[in-house]
Short mmCIF file of C-alpha atoms and ligand atoms in Angstrom, two decimals:
data_model
loop_
_atom_site.label_atom_id
_atom_site.label_comp_id
_atom_site.label_asym_id
_atom_site.label_seq_id
_atom_site.Cartn_x
_atom_site.Cartn_y
_atom_site.Cartn_z
CA MET N 1 -0.39 0.06 -0.14
CA GLN N 2 1.12 3.43 -1.23
CA GLN N 3 0.56 7.01 -0.34
CA THR N 4 0.72 9.90 -2.87
CA LEU N 5 0.68 13.65 -2.70
CA ILE N 6 -2.01 15.34 -5.17
CA LEU N 7 -2.03 18.86 -5.44
CA LEU N 8 -5.19 20.80 -7.58
CA LYS N 9 -3.45 23.66 -8.57
CA PRO N 10 -4.71 26.78 -8.55
CA ASP N 11 -5.77 26.54 -11.96
CA ALA N 12 -8.12 23.62 -11.46
CA VAL N 13 -9.77 25.47 -8.45
CA GLN N 14 -10.50 28.89 -10.64
CA ARG N 15 -11.74 26.78 -13.61
CA ARG N 16 -13.84 24.69 -11.19
CA LEU N 17 -12.40 21.18 -12.00
CA VAL N 18 -12.17 20.29 -8.63
CA GLY N 19 -15.13 17.98 -8.56
CA GLU N 20 -13.90 16.77 -12.27
CA ILE N 21 -10.33 15.63 -11.35
CA THR N 22 -10.99 14.52 -7.65
CA GLY N 23 -13.50 12.36 -9.20
CA ARG N 24 -10.98 10.62 -11.51
CA PHE N 25 -8.44 9.80 -8.33
CA GLU N 26 -11.63 8.17 -6.24
CA ARG N 27 -13.36 6.42 -9.06
CA LYS N 28 -9.76 4.24 -9.70
CA GLY N 29 -9.93 3.03 -6.58
CA LEU N 30 -7.87 5.06 -4.61
CA ARG N 31 -8.67 6.09 -0.86
CA LEU N 32 -8.69 9.44 0.31
CA ALA N 33 -6.34 10.13 3.26
CA GLY N 34 -6.49 13.64 3.60
CA LEU N 35 -7.80 16.73 1.90
CA LYS N 36 -7.87 20.32 2.37
CA LEU N 37 -7.87 23.96 0.69
CA VAL N 38 -4.58 25.79 0.74
CA GLN N 39 -3.27 29.09 0.05
CA ALA N 40 0.08 28.12 -0.25
CA PRO N 41 2.51 30.76 1.37
CA ARG N 42 5.70 31.48 -0.74
CA ALA N 43 7.85 29.08 1.83
CA LEU N 44 6.01 26.12 1.59
CA ALA N 45 5.65 26.40 -2.39
CA GLU N 46 9.51 26.86 -2.70
CA GLN N 47 10.21 23.74 -0.45
CA HIS N 48 7.67 22.17 -2.69
CA TYR N 49 9.18 23.17 -6.23
CA ALA N 50 13.13 23.08 -4.96
CA VAL N 51 14.38 20.68 -7.29
CA HIS N 52 13.45 23.11 -9.87
CA LYS N 53 15.27 26.17 -8.39
CA GLY N 54 17.26 27.88 -10.98
CA LYS N 55 15.03 26.59 -14.30
CA PRO N 56 13.85 29.41 -16.41
CA PHE N 57 10.33 28.67 -15.56
CA TYR N 58 10.88 28.43 -11.42
CA ASP N 59 9.81 31.89 -10.98
CA SER N 60 6.58 32.02 -12.99
CA LEU N 61 5.77 28.69 -11.66
CA LEU N 62 5.89 29.83 -7.91
CA ALA N 63 4.03 32.62 -8.74
CA PHE N 64 1.39 30.54 -10.41
CA LEU N 65 1.16 27.93 -7.20
CA THR N 66 0.92 31.05 -4.84
CA SER N 67 -1.71 32.42 -6.87
CA GLY N 68 -4.83 31.12 -5.45
CA PRO N 69 -6.15 28.04 -3.69
CA THR N 70 -4.80 24.84 -4.12
CA VAL N 71 -6.62 21.42 -2.94
CA ALA N 72 -4.17 19.28 -1.36
CA MET N 73 -5.06 15.53 -1.42
CA VAL N 74 -3.11 12.26 -0.09
CA TRP N 75 -4.61 9.10 -2.20
CA GLU N 76 -3.74 5.80 -0.83
CA GLY N 77 -3.67 2.34 -2.72
CA ARG N 78 -1.51 0.01 -4.29
CA GLU N 79 1.04 1.64 -6.45
CA ALA N 80 -0.73 5.03 -6.11
CA VAL N 81 2.27 7.04 -7.06
CA ALA N 82 2.31 5.30 -10.73
CA VAL N 83 -1.23 4.68 -10.90
CA CYS N 84 -1.77 8.93 -9.92
CA ARG N 85 1.06 9.57 -12.57
CA THR N 86 -0.78 7.74 -15.23
CA LEU N 87 -3.97 9.31 -14.44
CA MET N 88 -2.54 12.61 -14.66
CA GLY N 89 -0.38 12.17 -18.14
CA LEU N 90 2.35 13.99 -19.16
CA THR N 91 3.58 17.25 -17.80
CA ASP N 92 2.62 19.33 -21.26
CA GLY N 93 -1.37 19.43 -21.46
CA ALA N 94 -0.72 19.83 -25.15
CA LYS N 95 1.02 16.34 -25.58
CA ALA N 96 -0.64 14.67 -22.97
CA PRO N 97 -3.05 11.98 -24.46
CA PRO N 98 -6.63 11.80 -24.41
CA GLY N 99 -7.96 9.86 -21.90
CA THR N 100 -5.86 11.56 -18.94
CA ILE N 101 -6.50 14.87 -16.67
CA ARG N 102 -4.21 16.76 -18.75
CA GLY N 103 -4.79 15.16 -22.09
CA ASP N 104 -8.50 15.77 -21.83
CA LEU N 105 -8.56 19.10 -19.74
CA ALA N 106 -5.03 21.12 -20.21
CA LEU N 107 -3.55 22.95 -22.97
CA SER N 108 -0.62 24.88 -21.26
CA VAL N 109 2.45 22.88 -19.89
CA GLN N 110 2.85 25.34 -16.76
CA ASN N 111 -0.73 25.49 -15.87
CA ASN N 112 -1.49 21.65 -16.04
CA LEU N 113 -3.95 21.64 -12.96
CA VAL N 114 -2.18 18.62 -11.23
CA HIS N 115 1.24 17.68 -9.00
CA GLY N 116 1.58 14.26 -8.36
CA SER N 117 4.22 12.88 -6.35
CA ASP N 118 7.01 10.89 -8.45
CA SER N 119 8.17 8.49 -6.46
CA PRO N 120 7.36 6.93 -3.25
CA GLU N 121 10.49 8.52 -1.35
CA ASN N 122 9.47 12.04 -2.60
CA ALA N 123 5.57 11.18 -1.81
CA ALA N 124 6.79 10.79 1.82
CA LEU N 125 8.43 13.90 2.03
CA GLU N 126 5.63 15.53 0.19
CA VAL N 127 2.84 14.28 2.49
CA ALA N 128 5.29 15.53 5.74
CA LEU N 129 5.35 18.97 3.82
CA TRP N 130 1.89 19.59 3.10
CA PHE N 131 0.16 17.55 5.93
CA PRO N 132 2.29 18.10 9.01
CA GLU N 133 -0.86 17.86 11.49
CA GLY N 134 -1.34 13.85 9.80
CA LEU N 135 -3.64 12.01 7.89
CA VAL N 136 -7.26 9.93 8.44
CA SER N 137 -5.73 6.70 7.37
CA VAL N 138 -8.34 4.08 8.02
CA ALA N 139 -8.54 0.57 6.41
CA GLY N 140 -11.38 0.28 3.87
CA VAL N 141 -14.02 -1.66 3.99
CA ASP N 142 -14.20 -2.44 0.19
CA ALA N 143 -10.55 -3.06 0.37
CA GLN N 144 -11.47 -6.98 -0.85
CA TRP N 145 -12.92 -5.29 -4.32
CA VAL N 146 -10.47 -2.65 -5.14
CA GLY N 147 -6.90 -3.90 -3.92
N1 ADP K 1 8.72 23.88 -19.45
C1 ADP K 1 7.92 24.70 -18.66
N2 ADP K 1 7.53 25.74 -18.68
C2 ADP K 1 7.09 26.21 -17.60
N3 ADP K 1 6.59 25.45 -16.71
C3 ADP K 1 6.94 24.26 -16.55
C4 ADP K 1 7.65 23.85 -17.65
N4 ADP K 1 8.20 22.48 -17.15
C5 ADP K 1 7.47 21.96 -16.04
N5 ADP K 1 6.37 23.67 -15.91
C6 ADP K 1 5.94 23.63 -14.30
O1 ADP K 1 6.67 22.58 -13.23
C7 ADP K 1 5.63 21.78 -12.72
C8 ADP K 1 7.00 20.86 -12.38
O2 ADP K 1 7.36 20.21 -13.56
P1 ADP K 1 7.93 18.72 -13.56
O3 ADP K 1 8.28 17.95 -11.82
O4 ADP K 1 8.83 18.67 -14.43
O5 ADP K 1 6.07 18.27 -13.96
P2 ADP K 1 5.29 17.39 -13.46
O6 ADP K 1 4.67 18.33 -12.76
O7 ADP K 1 4.39 16.36 -14.25
O8 ADP K 1 6.04 16.37 -12.49
C9 ADP K 1 4.87 21.21 -14.08
O9 ADP K 1 3.70 20.43 -13.58
C10 ADP K 1 4.37 22.40 -14.46
O10 ADP K 1 3.59 23.06 -13.79
MG1 MG K 2 7.41 16.42 -10.63
#
């Protein structure tokens, strides 16, 4: 069983796609272990995207992530990290295949609606960063059906 951090970035909230996107993770069979609306402070955004510091799009990316409310979620389940990345699609919305969140709903490379952890190790760090208060992780009664 794995956990992953998913962010619905400010464009998802502003475009009123929170329900549409959340429903895709939910219908897949993943289980929600944390959920909140956050106006990300600059320091949180800097820590979250520290790996991209120095890249040409870094300043713009931080301005984007702090520009409005973000929905932070933790989803758990079998292979949750890879499953969520597959559901999200490629980074660039113009290249992401149809059927994926970005492929169906995004055109931009920066404003691509979602963040998902890229490894179990980074997931653990990102979950701790966005949910220092902890999670609500209880056994799902449907576990025998969804795996
Ligand atoms: N070339 C780029 N120009 C503008 N923004 C970018 C670019 N590459 C990535 N980004 C933004 O930075 C975020 C983090 O990049 P990256 O970790 O490479 O993608 P992903 O979110 O798919 O893991 C992307 O989701 C996107 O919002
Ligand atoms: Mg990434």
